[in-house]
Amino acid sequence: MARVAAEAGVSPATVSRVLTGSAQVSALTRQQVYAAASRLGYLRRGERPGDSRHPPVISAVICEPTTRLFNDPFFVRFVSGAETFLSGRGVPLPLISAPGPVFASTEKHLLGGGSDGVLLVSVHGRHPLALTLAGTRLPIRAAGRPVKEVQLPFVDVDNRGGARAAVELLLRTRRRIAMIAGPSDLPAARDRLNGYLEALAEAGRLPLVAAGDFTPRGGMNAMRLLLDQAPGLDAVFAASDPMAMGAMTALHQAGRQIPGDVAVIGFDDVTAAVFADPPLTTVRQPVERLGALAAELLFEQVVSGSGPADDQILDTELVIRSST
């Protein structure tokens, strides 16, 4: 602890508090301490590469509250894809929810030998757990491109290209195209917004954006706001299918016909999209494949002891149904 404290520029007592998972230490100090321990080559007890534990343990850490974890189809599909790959190799996949304000106990577990590798999903901005893990030698693979300040290997889908394809379809027949965007601190949501803005700018159209939160209620509230701001809008692109279906509910309640009055496109291609009224046109992202790929790349890194493989981005596909 004395060596780590000197390397990190803190007191041995602070190092002790970090290693015991105390919540009285700032995220920046935690990051400094774990980075210093990693530079000095220290491992927590139980962290023994190539030890007798078989099989290795890979944890899926979702940086969202538990309520969202079990209500958003994306996470279920991602974990299913990862689990399918790992179960064939006898590797367990513990599932951990780690929203921003609650991470000290998760950090202690992961860096105390509880996992040989971590699938880190839905990293919002400079999430403190992601910042800490990025400074350690624990193998990590992020699902979704993190912000630039969080240096982690990742897998992702072409969010910007998928959004452009959706908006370009609407531009063929519609004049006033709005967007319901996702959380601004998620790079995937920003990429989808940028795809929308780029397509409109190239067509010489003005943007109309309302903020959402990837939930049906968020989509419904955003759609009502858009109708108040621009009653004549005739199309909306939502950055997720749950938000698109919430928007469809708001349009039905406002007496708007879909797609006669307003065309709607979502993003994800969740199972429920085909059962929407009318069936939802959407951008399909290969979520199960994304989960399997993330698990494969991380598993290979864990068992080989090598560095991480390159980042990978999967293509999306526009699926046209009756809502456009």
mmCIF file of N, CA and C in Angstrom, residues 36-134:
data_model
loop_
_atom_site.group_PDB
_atom_site.id
_atom_site.type_symbol
_atom_site.label_atom_id
_atom_site.label_comp_id
_atom_site.label_asym_id
_atom_site.label_seq_id
_atom_site.Cartn_x
_atom_site.Cartn_y
_atom_site.Cartn_z
ATOM 1 N N ALA A 36 -2.149 3.235 -10.575
ATOM 2 C CA ALA A 36 -0.821 3.114 -9.960
ATOM 3 C C ALA A 36 -0.515 1.658 -9.615
ATOM 4 N N ALA A 37 -1.500 0.944 -9.047
ATOM 5 C CA ALA A 37 -1.291 -0.466 -8.720
ATOM 6 C C ALA A 37 -1.007 -1.284 -9.967
ATOM 7 N N SER A 38 -1.699 -0.950 -11.048
ATOM 8 C CA SER A 38 -1.489 -1.679 -12.294
ATOM 9 C C SER A 38 -0.096 -1.405 -12.859
ATOM 10 N N ARG A 39 0.341 -0.132 -12.810
ATOM 11 C CA ARG A 39 1.684 0.206 -13.312
ATOM 12 C C ARG A 39 2.772 -0.517 -12.530
ATOM 13 N N LEU A 40 2.541 -0.701 -11.222
ATOM 14 C CA LEU A 40 3.528 -1.367 -10.379
ATOM 15 C C LEU A 40 3.450 -2.887 -10.460
ATOM 16 N N GLY A 41 2.444 -3.389 -11.171
ATOM 17 C CA GLY A 41 2.341 -4.831 -11.365
ATOM 18 C C GLY A 41 1.626 -5.566 -10.262
ATOM 19 N N TYR A 42 0.929 -4.839 -9.374
ATOM 20 C CA TYR A 42 0.219 -5.497 -8.288
ATOM 21 C C TYR A 42 -1.125 -6.036 -8.753
ATOM 22 N N LEU A 43 -1.496 -7.191 -8.250
ATOM 23 C CA LEU A 43 -2.801 -7.787 -8.492
ATOM 24 C C LEU A 43 -3.470 -8.032 -7.159
ATOM 25 N N ARG A 44 -4.799 -7.854 -7.131
ATOM 26 C CA ARG A 44 -5.528 -8.188 -5.915
ATOM 27 C C ARG A 44 -5.485 -9.695 -5.669
ATOM 28 N N ARG A 45 -5.613 -10.101 -4.414
ATOM 29 C CA ARG A 45 -5.619 -11.522 -4.073
ATOM 30 C C ARG A 45 -6.712 -12.237 -4.873
ATOM 31 N N GLY A 46 -6.350 -13.330 -5.478
ATOM 32 C CA GLY A 46 -7.301 -14.059 -6.323
ATOM 33 C C GLY A 46 -7.132 -13.740 -7.792
ATOM 34 N N GLU A 47 -6.449 -12.630 -8.132
ATOM 35 C CA GLU A 47 -6.200 -12.298 -9.524
ATOM 36 C C GLU A 47 -4.897 -12.980 -9.956
ATOM 37 N N ARG A 48 -4.989 -14.168 -10.439
ATOM 38 C CA ARG A 48 -3.807 -14.913 -10.855
ATOM 39 C C ARG A 48 -4.018 -15.410 -12.271
ATOM 40 N N PRO A 49 -3.481 -14.707 -13.276
ATOM 41 C CA PRO A 49 -3.658 -15.158 -14.645
ATOM 42 C C PRO A 49 -3.203 -16.600 -14.804
ATOM 43 N N GLY A 50 -4.042 -17.409 -15.396
ATOM 44 C CA GLY A 50 -3.680 -18.794 -15.636
ATOM 45 C C GLY A 50 -3.695 -19.644 -14.389
ATOM 46 N N ASP A 51 -4.452 -19.233 -13.337
ATOM 47 C CA ASP A 51 -4.465 -20.030 -12.128
ATOM 48 C C ASP A 51 -5.385 -21.227 -12.299
ATOM 49 N N SER A 52 -5.696 -21.894 -11.190
ATOM 50 C CA SER A 52 -6.414 -23.161 -11.272
ATOM 51 C C SER A 52 -7.919 -23.002 -11.443
ATOM 52 N N ARG A 53 -8.414 -21.776 -11.487
ATOM 53 C CA ARG A 53 -9.851 -21.592 -11.644
ATOM 54 C C ARG A 53 -10.251 -21.916 -13.077
ATOM 55 N N HIS A 54 -11.139 -22.857 -13.235
ATOM 56 C CA HIS A 54 -11.641 -23.228 -14.560
ATOM 57 C C HIS A 54 -13.137 -23.405 -14.456
ATOM 58 N N PRO A 55 -13.865 -22.804 -15.362
ATOM 59 C CA PRO A 55 -13.431 -21.911 -16.423
ATOM 60 C C PRO A 55 -13.236 -20.485 -15.906
ATOM 61 N N PRO A 56 -12.752 -19.573 -16.749
ATOM 62 C CA PRO A 56 -12.685 -18.175 -16.326
ATOM 63 C C PRO A 56 -14.088 -17.614 -16.140
ATOM 64 N N VAL A 57 -14.182 -16.544 -15.399
ATOM 65 C CA VAL A 57 -15.463 -15.876 -15.165
ATOM 66 C C VAL A 57 -15.469 -14.548 -15.904
ATOM 67 N N ILE A 58 -16.467 -14.343 -16.747
ATOM 68 C CA ILE A 58 -16.644 -13.079 -17.463
ATOM 69 C C ILE A 58 -17.955 -12.464 -16.996
ATOM 70 N N SER A 59 -17.907 -11.219 -16.545
ATOM 71 C CA SER A 59 -19.090 -10.531 -16.039
ATOM 72 C C SER A 59 -19.627 -9.553 -17.067
ATOM 73 N N ALA A 60 -20.954 -9.490 -17.173
ATOM 74 C CA ALA A 60 -21.608 -8.467 -17.985
ATOM 75 C C ALA A 60 -22.064 -7.362 -17.043
ATOM 76 N N VAL A 61 -21.477 -6.186 -17.177
ATOM 77 C CA VAL A 61 -21.802 -5.061 -16.312
ATOM 78 C C VAL A 61 -22.585 -4.042 -17.133
ATOM 79 N N ILE A 62 -23.856 -3.848 -16.769
ATOM 80 C CA ILE A 62 -24.732 -2.915 -17.477
ATOM 81 C C ILE A 62 -24.785 -1.622 -16.686
ATOM 82 N N CYS A 63 -24.353 -0.531 -17.287
ATOM 83 C CA CYS A 63 -24.290 0.759 -16.580
ATOM 84 C C CYS A 63 -25.638 1.468 -16.610
ATOM 85 N N GLU A 64 -26.665 0.754 -16.165
ATOM 86 C CA GLU A 64 -28.035 1.260 -16.144
ATOM 87 C C GLU A 64 -28.716 0.757 -14.873
ATOM 88 N N PRO A 65 -29.780 1.438 -14.421
ATOM 89 C CA PRO A 65 -30.554 0.922 -13.291
ATOM 90 C C PRO A 65 -31.191 -0.419 -13.634
ATOM 91 N N THR A 66 -31.447 -1.225 -12.628
ATOM 92 C CA THR A 66 -32.022 -2.547 -12.844
ATOM 93 C C THR A 66 -33.355 -2.481 -13.570
ATOM 94 N N THR A 67 -34.164 -1.460 -13.287
ATOM 95 C CA THR A 67 -35.469 -1.350 -13.949
ATOM 96 C C THR A 67 -35.318 -1.241 -15.467
ATOM 97 N N ARG A 68 -34.333 -0.493 -15.925
ATOM 98 C CA ARG A 68 -34.125 -0.367 -17.370
ATOM 99 C C ARG A 68 -33.512 -1.642 -17.932
ATOM 100 N N LEU A 69 -32.631 -2.259 -17.154
ATOM 101 C CA LEU A 69 -31.960 -3.475 -17.589
ATOM 102 C C LEU A 69 -32.962 -4.548 -17.996
ATOM 103 N N PHE A 70 -34.039 -4.699 -17.228
ATOM 104 C CA PHE A 70 -34.996 -5.766 -17.492
ATOM 105 C C PHE A 70 -36.198 -5.318 -18.313
ATOM 106 N N ASN A 71 -36.242 -4.041 -18.694
ATOM 107 C CA ASN A 71 -37.367 -3.555 -19.489
ATOM 108 C C ASN A 71 -36.985 -3.155 -20.907
ATOM 109 N N ASP A 72 -35.700 -2.970 -21.157
ATOM 110 C CA ASP A 72 -35.256 -2.595 -22.497
ATOM 111 C C ASP A 72 -34.814 -3.844 -23.241
ATOM 112 N N PRO A 73 -35.459 -4.184 -24.371
ATOM 113 C CA PRO A 73 -35.128 -5.420 -25.098
ATOM 114 C C PRO A 73 -33.676 -5.499 -25.547
ATOM 115 N N PHE A 74 -33.017 -4.346 -25.739
ATOM 116 C CA PHE A 74 -31.628 -4.375 -26.204
ATOM 117 C C PHE A 74 -30.748 -5.192 -25.262
ATOM 118 N N PHE A 75 -30.870 -4.953 -23.960
ATOM 119 C CA PHE A 75 -29.988 -5.608 -23.001
ATOM 120 C C PHE A 75 -30.253 -7.111 -22.930
ATOM 121 N N VAL A 76 -31.522 -7.488 -23.006
ATOM 122 C CA VAL A 76 -31.858 -8.914 -23.000
ATOM 123 C C VAL A 76 -31.242 -9.603 -24.209
ATOM 124 N N ARG A 77 -31.350 -8.986 -25.376
ATOM 125 C CA ARG A 77 -30.826 -9.588 -26.598
ATOM 126 C C ARG A 77 -29.295 -9.633 -26.585
ATOM 127 N N PHE A 78 -28.664 -8.564 -26.105
ATOM 128 C CA PHE A 78 -27.196 -8.534 -26.049
ATOM 129 C C PHE A 78 -26.664 -9.627 -25.129
ATOM 130 N N VAL A 79 -27.227 -9.698 -23.924
ATOM 131 C CA VAL A 79 -26.772 -10.703 -22.966
ATOM 132 C C VAL A 79 -27.034 -12.105 -23.501
ATOM 133 N N SER A 80 -28.160 -12.290 -24.185
ATOM 134 C CA SER A 80 -28.469 -13.601 -24.768
ATOM 135 C C SER A 80 -27.403 -14.010 -25.783
ATOM 136 N N GLY A 81 -26.991 -13.077 -26.635
ATOM 137 C CA GLY A 81 -25.955 -13.384 -27.614
ATOM 138 C C GLY A 81 -24.628 -13.718 -26.967
ATOM 139 N N ALA A 82 -24.251 -12.936 -25.948
ATOM 140 C CA ALA A 82 -22.990 -13.192 -25.244
ATOM 141 C C ALA A 82 -23.042 -14.524 -24.515
ATOM 142 N N GLU A 83 -24.174 -14.798 -23.868
ATOM 143 C CA GLU A 83 -24.309 -16.029 -23.097
ATOM 144 C C GLU A 83 -24.277 -17.264 -23.997
ATOM 145 N N THR A 84 -24.872 -17.154 -25.172
ATOM 146 C CA THR A 84 -24.854 -18.278 -26.109
ATOM 147 C C THR A 84 -23.424 -18.658 -26.476
ATOM 148 N N PHE A 85 -22.592 -17.647 -26.744
ATOM 149 C CA PHE A 85 -21.190 -17.936 -27.079
ATOM 150 C C PHE A 85 -20.459 -18.533 -25.882
ATOM 151 N N LEU A 86 -20.587 -17.908 -24.718
ATOM 152 C CA LEU A 86 -19.805 -18.324 -23.560
ATOM 153 C C LEU A 86 -20.263 -19.664 -22.988
ATOM 154 N N SER A 87 -21.565 -19.926 -23.020
ATOM 155 C CA SER A 87 -22.059 -21.185 -22.458
ATOM 156 C C SER A 87 -21.522 -22.381 -23.218
ATOM 157 N N GLY A 88 -21.263 -22.206 -24.504
ATOM 158 C CA GLY A 88 -20.683 -23.291 -25.286
ATOM 159 C C GLY A 88 -19.262 -23.602 -24.894
ATOM 160 N N ARG A 89 -18.652 -22.724 -24.116
ATOM 161 C CA ARG A 89 -17.283 -22.934 -23.646
ATOM 162 C C ARG A 89 -17.239 -23.122 -22.134
ATOM 163 N N GLY A 90 -18.406 -23.314 -21.532
ATOM 164 C CA GLY A 90 -18.479 -23.552 -20.099
ATOM 165 C C GLY A 90 -18.162 -22.346 -19.251
ATOM 166 N N VAL A 91 -18.328 -21.139 -19.818
ATOM 167 C CA VAL A 91 -17.967 -19.915 -19.103
ATOM 168 C C VAL A 91 -19.222 -19.252 -18.546
ATOM 169 N N PRO A 92 -19.300 -19.038 -17.224
ATOM 170 C CA PRO A 92 -20.464 -18.351 -16.657
ATOM 171 C C PRO A 92 -20.450 -16.866 -16.977
ATOM 172 N N LEU A 93 -21.634 -16.259 -16.999
ATOM 173 C CA LEU A 93 -21.766 -14.831 -17.306
ATOM 174 C C LEU A 93 -22.608 -14.154 -16.226
ATOM 175 N N PRO A 94 -22.022 -13.828 -15.067
ATOM 176 C CA PRO A 94 -22.769 -13.077 -14.049
ATOM 177 C C PRO A 94 -23.208 -11.724 -14.606
ATOM 178 N N LEU A 95 -24.397 -11.296 -14.220
ATOM 179 C CA LEU A 95 -24.975 -10.046 -14.704
ATOM 180 C C LEU A 95 -25.026 -9.043 -13.564
ATOM 181 N N ILE A 96 -24.450 -7.848 -13.794
ATOM 182 C CA ILE A 96 -24.356 -6.832 -12.745
ATOM 183 C C ILE A 96 -24.897 -5.513 -13.280
ATOM 184 N N SER A 97 -25.758 -4.872 -12.507
ATOM 185 C CA SER A 97 -26.233 -3.529 -12.839
ATOM 186 C C SER A 97 -25.385 -2.519 -12.084
ATOM 187 N N ALA A 98 -24.849 -1.522 -12.819
ATOM 188 C CA ALA A 98 -23.957 -0.540 -12.189
ATOM 189 C C ALA A 98 -24.280 0.857 -12.688
ATOM 190 N N PRO A 99 -25.407 1.445 -12.246
ATOM 191 C CA PRO A 99 -25.703 2.823 -12.622
ATOM 192 C C PRO A 99 -24.661 3.770 -12.060
ATOM 193 N N GLY A 100 -24.564 4.973 -12.639
ATOM 194 C CA GLY A 100 -23.511 5.919 -12.292
ATOM 195 C C GLY A 100 -23.290 6.162 -10.820
ATOM 196 N N PRO A 101 -24.335 6.455 -10.025
ATOM 197 C CA PRO A 101 -24.101 6.797 -8.620
ATOM 198 C C PRO A 101 -23.682 5.617 -7.752
ATOM 199 N N VAL A 102 -23.876 4.383 -8.195
ATOM 200 C CA VAL A 102 -23.602 3.211 -7.360
ATOM 201 C C VAL A 102 -22.585 2.332 -8.084
ATOM 202 N N PHE A 103 -21.323 2.414 -7.679
ATOM 203 C CA PHE A 103 -20.324 1.627 -8.389
ATOM 204 C C PHE A 103 -19.206 1.102 -7.501
ATOM 205 N N ALA A 104 -19.067 1.621 -6.275
ATOM 206 C CA ALA A 104 -17.927 1.250 -5.434
ATOM 207 C C ALA A 104 -17.908 -0.245 -5.155
ATOM 208 N N SER A 105 -19.047 -0.831 -4.807
ATOM 209 C CA SER A 105 -19.076 -2.263 -4.494
ATOM 210 C C SER A 105 -18.809 -3.097 -5.736
ATOM 211 N N THR A 106 -19.311 -2.659 -6.886
ATOM 212 C CA THR A 106 -19.043 -3.367 -8.140
ATOM 213 C C THR A 106 -17.560 -3.305 -8.481
ATOM 214 N N GLU A 107 -16.990 -2.134 -8.310
ATOM 215 C CA GLU A 107 -15.559 -1.951 -8.558
ATOM 216 C C GLU A 107 -14.733 -2.875 -7.672
ATOM 217 N N LYS A 108 -15.080 -2.935 -6.400
ATOM 218 C CA LYS A 108 -14.350 -3.789 -5.462
ATOM 219 C C LYS A 108 -14.445 -5.255 -5.884
ATOM 220 N N HIS A 109 -15.646 -5.675 -6.279
ATOM 221 C CA HIS A 109 -15.846 -7.066 -6.696
ATOM 222 C C HIS A 109 -15.019 -7.391 -7.936
ATOM 223 N N LEU A 110 -15.110 -6.545 -8.953
ATOM 224 C CA LEU A 110 -14.432 -6.831 -10.220
ATOM 225 C C LEU A 110 -12.916 -6.822 -10.069
ATOM 226 N N LEU A 111 -12.394 -5.848 -9.337
ATOM 227 C CA LEU A 111 -10.948 -5.706 -9.218
ATOM 228 C C LEU A 111 -10.379 -6.502 -8.052
ATOM 229 N N GLY A 112 -11.251 -7.177 -7.310
ATOM 230 C CA GLY A 112 -10.789 -8.024 -6.218
ATOM 231 C C GLY A 112 -10.736 -9.484 -6.613
ATOM 232 N N GLY A 113 -10.714 -9.777 -7.895
ATOM 233 C CA GLY A 113 -10.613 -11.150 -8.361
ATOM 234 C C GLY A 113 -11.950 -11.787 -8.668
ATOM 235 N N GLY A 114 -13.040 -11.000 -8.662
ATOM 236 C CA GLY A 114 -14.359 -11.571 -8.926
ATOM 237 C C GLY A 114 -14.608 -11.909 -10.379
ATOM 238 N N SER A 115 -13.814 -11.341 -11.287
ATOM 239 C CA SER A 115 -13.993 -11.601 -12.711
ATOM 240 C C SER A 115 -12.648 -11.620 -13.413
ATOM 241 N N ASP A 116 -12.570 -12.443 -14.458
ATOM 242 C CA ASP A 116 -11.370 -12.476 -15.301
ATOM 243 C C ASP A 116 -11.490 -11.529 -16.485
ATOM 244 N N GLY A 117 -12.703 -11.060 -16.755
ATOM 245 C CA GLY A 117 -12.936 -10.135 -17.845
ATOM 246 C C GLY A 117 -14.302 -9.510 -17.683
ATOM 247 N N VAL A 118 -14.508 -8.341 -18.294
ATOM 248 C CA VAL A 118 -15.756 -7.607 -18.128
ATOM 249 C C VAL A 118 -16.288 -7.143 -19.477
ATOM 250 N N LEU A 119 -17.558 -7.478 -19.745
ATOM 251 C CA LEU A 119 -18.310 -6.866 -20.834
ATOM 252 C C LEU A 119 -19.010 -5.644 -20.261
ATOM 253 N N LEU A 120 -18.626 -4.474 -20.702
ATOM 254 C CA LEU A 120 -19.139 -3.227 -20.135
ATOM 255 C C LEU A 120 -20.135 -2.622 -21.119
ATOM 256 N N VAL A 121 -21.395 -2.513 -20.704
ATOM 257 C CA VAL A 121 -22.473 -2.161 -21.623
ATOM 258 C C VAL A 121 -23.131 -0.846 -21.216
ATOM 259 N N SER A 122 -23.416 0.004 -22.232
ATOM 260 C CA SER A 122 -24.164 1.250 -22.032
ATOM 261 C C SER A 122 -23.425 2.227 -21.128
ATOM 262 N N VAL A 123 -22.201 2.563 -21.509
ATOM 263 C CA VAL A 123 -21.387 3.493 -20.730
ATOM 264 C C VAL A 123 -21.823 4.925 -21.037
ATOM 265 N N HIS A 124 -22.394 5.601 -20.056
ATOM 266 C CA HIS A 124 -22.812 6.992 -20.218
ATOM 267 C C HIS A 124 -21.640 7.918 -19.901
ATOM 268 N N GLY A 125 -21.252 8.746 -20.849
ATOM 269 C CA GLY A 125 -20.244 9.766 -20.606
ATOM 270 C C GLY A 125 -18.997 9.235 -19.924
ATOM 271 N N ARG A 126 -18.514 9.987 -18.939
ATOM 272 C CA ARG A 126 -17.322 9.605 -18.170
ATOM 273 C C ARG A 126 -17.757 8.808 -16.939
ATOM 274 N N HIS A 127 -18.357 7.672 -17.177
ATOM 275 C CA HIS A 127 -18.842 6.829 -16.077
ATOM 276 C C HIS A 127 -17.660 6.474 -15.175
ATOM 277 N N PRO A 128 -17.760 6.679 -13.851
ATOM 278 C CA PRO A 128 -16.603 6.459 -12.960
ATOM 279 C C PRO A 128 -16.072 5.035 -12.992
ATOM 280 N N LEU A 129 -16.956 4.047 -13.125
ATOM 281 C CA LEU A 129 -16.471 2.664 -13.166
ATOM 282 C C LEU A 129 -15.678 2.418 -14.440
ATOM 283 N N ALA A 130 -16.157 2.956 -15.563
ATOM 284 C CA ALA A 130 -15.442 2.788 -16.825
ATOM 285 C C ALA A 130 -14.075 3.461 -16.772
ATOM 286 N N LEU A 131 -14.008 4.638 -16.174
ATOM 287 C CA LEU A 131 -12.726 5.334 -16.046
ATOM 288 C C LEU A 131 -11.737 4.526 -15.210
ATOM 289 N N THR A 132 -12.228 3.940 -14.119
ATOM 290 C CA THR A 132 -11.345 3.132 -13.274
ATOM 291 C C THR A 132 -10.866 1.894 -14.010
ATOM 292 N N LEU A 133 -11.791 1.159 -14.631
ATOM 293 C CA LEU A 133 -11.421 -0.077 -15.320
ATOM 294 C C LEU A 133 -10.451 0.179 -16.465
ATOM 295 N N ALA A 134 -10.598 1.335 -17.117
ATOM 296 C CA ALA A 134 -9.712 1.659 -18.244
ATOM 297 C C ALA A 134 -8.266 1.806 -17.800
#
